CSV table of C-alpha atoms and ligand atoms in Angstrom, one decimal:
chain,number,residue,atom,x,y,z
A,1267,UNK,CA,0.0,0.0,0.0
A,1268,UNK,CA,1.2,3.5,-0.9
A,1269,UNK,CA,1.7,5.8,2.1
A,1270,UNK,CA,0.8,8.8,0.0
A,1271,UNK,CA,-2.9,8.5,-0.3
A,1272,UNK,CA,-4.8,11.4,-1.7
A,1273,UNK,CA,-8.4,12.4,-1.2
A,1274,UNK,CA,-11.1,11.2,-3.6
A,1275,UNK,CA,-13.0,14.2,-4.9
A,1276,UNK,CA,-16.6,13.8,-5.9
A,1277,UNK,CA,-18.6,16.1,-8.1
A,1278,UNK,CA,-21.7,17.7,-6.5
A,1279,UNK,CA,-23.6,14.8,-8.2
A,1280,UNK,CA,-21.4,12.3,-6.2
A,1281,UNK,CA,-19.7,11.2,-9.4
A,1282,UNK,CA,-16.1,10.3,-8.5
A,1283,UNK,CA,-13.9,12.8,-10.3
A,1284,UNK,CA,-10.3,12.3,-9.4
A,1285,UNK,CA,-7.8,11.9,-6.6
A,1286,UNK,CA,-6.3,15.2,-5.3
A,1287,UNK,CA,-3.6,15.8,-2.8
A,1288,UNK,CA,-4.7,16.1,0.8
A,1289,UNK,CA,-3.6,19.7,1.1
A,1290,UNK,CA,-5.7,20.8,-1.8
A,1291,UNK,CA,-8.7,18.9,-0.4
A,1292,UNK,CA,-8.3,20.8,2.9
A,1293,UNK,CA,-8.1,24.1,1.1
A,1294,UNK,CA,-11.3,23.4,-0.8
A,1295,UNK,CA,-13.1,22.5,2.5
A,1296,UNK,CA,-11.8,25.5,4.3
A,1297,UNK,CA,-12.8,27.8,1.5
A,1298,UNK,CA,-16.3,26.3,1.5
A,1299,UNK,CA,-15.9,24.9,-2.0
A,1300,UNK,CA,-16.3,21.3,-0.8
A,1301,UNK,CA,-17.6,19.3,2.1
A,1302,UNK,CA,-16.1,16.3,3.8
A,1303,UNK,CA,-18.1,13.2,3.0
A,1304,UNK,CA,-15.8,10.6,4.7
A,1305,UNK,CA,-12.9,11.2,7.0
A,1306,UNK,CA,-10.3,9.1,8.7
A,1307,UNK,CA,-11.2,10.0,12.3
A,1308,UNK,CA,-8.1,8.3,13.7
A,1309,UNK,CA,-5.9,10.8,12.0
A,1310,UNK,CA,-6.3,14.5,12.6
A,1311,UNK,CA,-4.8,17.2,10.4
A,1312,UNK,CA,-4.0,20.4,12.2
A,1313,UNK,CA,-3.6,24.0,11.0
A,1314,UNK,CA,-2.8,27.0,13.2
A,1315,UNK,CA,-6.4,27.4,14.3
A,1316,UNK,CA,-8.1,24.0,14.1
A,1317,UNK,CA,-7.8,20.3,13.9
A,1318,UNK,CA,-10.1,18.2,11.7
A,1319,UNK,CA,-10.3,14.6,10.7
A,1320,UNK,CA,-8.3,13.8,7.7
A,1321,UNK,CA,-10.6,13.9,4.7
A,1322,UNK,CA,-10.8,10.7,2.6
A,1323,UNK,CA,-13.7,11.7,0.4
A,1324,UNK,CA,-14.9,15.2,-0.3
A,1325,UNK,CA,-17.7,16.5,-2.4
A,1326,UNK,CA,-17.7,19.7,-4.4
A,1327,UNK,CA,-20.5,22.0,-3.4
A,1328,UNK,CA,-20.9,23.2,-7.0
A,1329,UNK,CA,-21.3,20.9,-10.0
A,1330,UNK,CA,-18.4,21.2,-12.4
A,1331,UNK,CA,-18.4,20.1,-16.0
A,1332,UNK,CA,-15.2,18.2,-16.9
A,1333,UNK,CA,-14.2,19.0,-20.4
A,1334,UNK,CA,-14.1,15.9,-22.6
A,1335,UNK,CA,-10.9,17.0,-24.3
A,1336,UNK,CA,-9.1,17.3,-21.1
A,1337,UNK,CA,-10.1,13.8,-20.0
A,1338,UNK,CA,-8.9,12.3,-23.3
A,1339,UNK,CA,-5.4,13.7,-23.4
A,1340,UNK,CA,-2.7,11.1,-23.7
A,1341,UNK,CA,-0.1,11.3,-21.0
A,1342,UNK,CA,2.6,8.8,-20.4
A,1343,UNK,CA,1.5,8.2,-16.8
A,1344,UNK,CA,-1.9,7.1,-17.9
A,1345,UNK,CA,-0.7,5.3,-21.0
A,1346,UNK,CA,1.8,3.2,-19.1
A,1347,UNK,CA,-1.0,2.4,-16.5
A,1348,UNK,CA,-3.4,1.4,-19.3
A,1349,UNK,CA,-0.8,-1.0,-20.6
A,1350,UNK,CA,0.0,-2.3,-17.2
A,1351,UNK,CA,3.6,-1.0,-17.4
A,1352,UNK,CA,4.4,-3.6,-20.0
A,1353,UNK,CA,6.1,-3.2,-23.4
A,1354,UNK,CA,3.4,-4.1,-25.9
A,1355,UNK,CA,5.9,-5.7,-28.2
A,1356,UNK,CA,8.4,-7.8,-26.2
A,1357,UNK,CA,6.1,-8.2,-23.2
A,1358,UNK,CA,8.7,-7.1,-20.6
A,1359,UNK,CA,7.4,-4.9,-17.8
A,1360,UNK,CA,9.1,-1.9,-16.3
A,1361,UNK,CA,10.9,-4.0,-13.7
A,1362,UNK,CA,12.4,-6.2,-16.3
A,1363,UNK,CA,14.1,-3.5,-18.3
A,1364,UNK,CA,17.8,-3.0,-18.4
A,1365,UNK,CA,19.3,0.0,-16.6
A,1366,UNK,CA,19.6,2.1,-19.8
A,1367,UNK,CA,16.1,1.2,-21.1
A,1368,UNK,CA,12.9,2.9,-20.3
A,1369,UNK,CA,9.2,2.7,-21.1
A,1370,UNK,CA,8.3,5.0,-24.0
A,1371,UNK,CA,5.3,6.0,-26.1
A,1372,UNK,CA,5.1,4.3,-29.5
A,1373,UNK,CA,2.8,5.4,-32.3
A,1374,UNK,CA,1.4,2.5,-34.3
A,1375,UNK,CA,1.2,4.7,-37.3
A,1376,UNK,CA,4.2,7.0,-36.8
A,1377,UNK,CA,3.6,10.7,-36.6
A,1378,UNK,CA,5.9,11.2,-39.5
A,1379,UNK,CA,3.5,9.1,-41.6
A,1380,UNK,CA,0.3,10.9,-40.6
A,1381,UNK,CA,-0.4,9.0,-37.4
A,1382,UNK,CA,-2.2,10.9,-34.6
A,1383,UNK,CA,-1.4,11.2,-30.9
A,1384,UNK,CA,-4.6,9.5,-29.9
A,1385,UNK,CA,-5.3,6.6,-27.5
A,1386,UNK,CA,-6.0,4.2,-30.3
A,1387,UNK,CA,-2.7,4.9,-32.0
A,1388,UNK,CA,-0.4,4.8,-29.0
A,1389,UNK,CA,1.1,1.9,-27.0
A,1390,UNK,CA,3.6,1.5,-24.3
A,1391,UNK,CA,7.0,0.2,-25.7
A,1392,UNK,CA,10.4,-0.2,-24.2
A,1393,UNK,CA,13.0,2.1,-25.7
A,1394,UNK,CA,14.7,-0.9,-27.5
A,1395,UNK,CA,11.5,-2.0,-29.3
A,1396,UNK,CA,10.6,1.6,-30.0
A,1397,UNK,CA,13.9,2.2,-31.7
A,1398,UNK,CA,13.6,-1.1,-33.7
A,1399,UNK,CA,10.1,-0.3,-34.9
A,1400,UNK,CA,11.3,3.3,-35.9
A,1401,UNK,CA,9.0,4.8,-38.4
A,1402,UNK,CA,7.5,1.6,-39.8
A,1403,UNK,CA,3.9,0.4,-39.7
A,1404,UNK,CA,3.3,-2.8,-37.6
A,1405,UNK,CA,2.8,-5.0,-40.6
A,1406,UNK,CA,5.9,-3.7,-42.4
A,1407,UNK,CA,8.2,-5.0,-39.6
A,1408,UNK,CA,5.9,-7.6,-38.1
A,1409,UNK,CA,5.6,-5.9,-34.7
A,1410,UNK,CA,2.0,-6.0,-33.4
A,1411,UNK,CA,0.9,-4.9,-30.0
A,1412,UNK,CA,-0.3,-7.6,-27.6
A,1413,UNK,CA,-3.5,-5.7,-26.9
A,1414,UNK,CA,-5.3,-3.5,-29.4
A,1415,UNK,CA,-5.0,0.0,-27.9
A,1416,UNK,CA,-8.3,1.5,-26.6
A,1417,UNK,CA,-9.2,4.8,-25.0
A,1418,UNK,CA,-9.4,4.3,-21.3
A,1419,UNK,CA,-11.8,6.1,-19.0
A,1420,UNK,CA,-9.7,9.0,-17.8
A,1421,UNK,CA,-10.9,8.9,-14.2
A,1422,UNK,CA,-10.4,5.1,-13.9
A,1423,UNK,CA,-6.8,5.5,-14.6
A,1424,UNK,CA,-6.3,8.4,-12.3
A,1425,UNK,CA,-7.6,6.2,-9.5
A,1426,UNK,CA,-5.6,3.2,-10.6
A,1427,UNK,CA,-2.3,5.0,-10.6
A,1428,UNK,CA,-2.9,6.5,-7.2
A,1429,UNK,CA,-4.5,3.6,-5.3
A,1430,UNK,CA,-7.6,3.8,-3.2
A,1431,UNK,CA,-8.5,3.3,0.4
A,1432,UNK,CA,-11.4,0.9,1.2
A,1433,UNK,CA,-13.6,3.9,2.0
A,1434,UNK,CA,-12.8,5.6,-1.3
A,1435,UNK,CA,-13.4,2.3,-3.2
A,1436,UNK,CA,-16.9,2.1,-1.7
A,1437,UNK,CA,-17.8,5.4,-3.5
A,1438,UNK,CA,-16.6,4.2,-6.8
A,1439,UNK,CA,-18.5,0.9,-6.4
A,1440,UNK,CA,-21.6,2.8,-5.5
A,1441,UNK,CA,-21.4,5.0,-8.6
A,1442,UNK,CA,-19.9,2.7,-11.2
A,1443,UNK,CA,-20.5,-0.8,-9.8
A,1444,UNK,CA,-18.3,-3.6,-8.6
A,1445,UNK,CA,-17.1,-4.3,-12.1
A,1446,UNK,CA,-15.2,-1.1,-12.2
A,1447,UNK,CA,-13.6,-1.8,-8.9
A,1448,UNK,CA,-12.5,-5.2,-10.1
A,1449,UNK,CA,-11.1,-3.6,-13.3
A,1450,UNK,CA,-9.1,-1.2,-11.2
A,1451,UNK,CA,-7.8,-3.9,-8.9
A,1452,UNK,CA,-6.7,-5.9,-12.0
A,1453,UNK,CA,-4.6,-2.9,-13.0
A,1454,UNK,CA,-2.6,-3.1,-9.7
A,1455,UNK,CA,0.3,-5.4,-9.8
B,1842,LIG,ZN1,10.0,-4.1,-25.8
């Protein structure tokens, strides 16, 4: 279990949005922009003037619209999490790479040949495989990803890479069902 556990932020509609750092969660609560829904009563957080239970789940008081484009942006953090930190060509995971290798982003259709930087055109590749594939199409060099790349649900990944406490998990189960929780757990290795 990670020792740095953030706070799960819910929209005003109770839809789980994302994990945020504890300090930011406290700021939102103090400013009246969010309320504490669940707190860890065993652990108090103190400021100069007050002590309050450490928030585990907060809910924004005002509904916010999360722009779709923001949700869909490809970042390496989420890309590697989607692919379970595994090179989609040779199958080695981050821990099996040699000291000078790293996980990288590979474009199935290279950018230089008109490929886009979209979820369905990018896969996790170790630097060695990425260099070998270079600017070729998968069928030209016979390198095909193990799993066809799909667009992940942005928020699913943001929970997956940060880990959840049992309380936080309950909210995700309530809103999205047990299947989503099982999916998230399968992402943890
Ligand atoms: Zn590889």
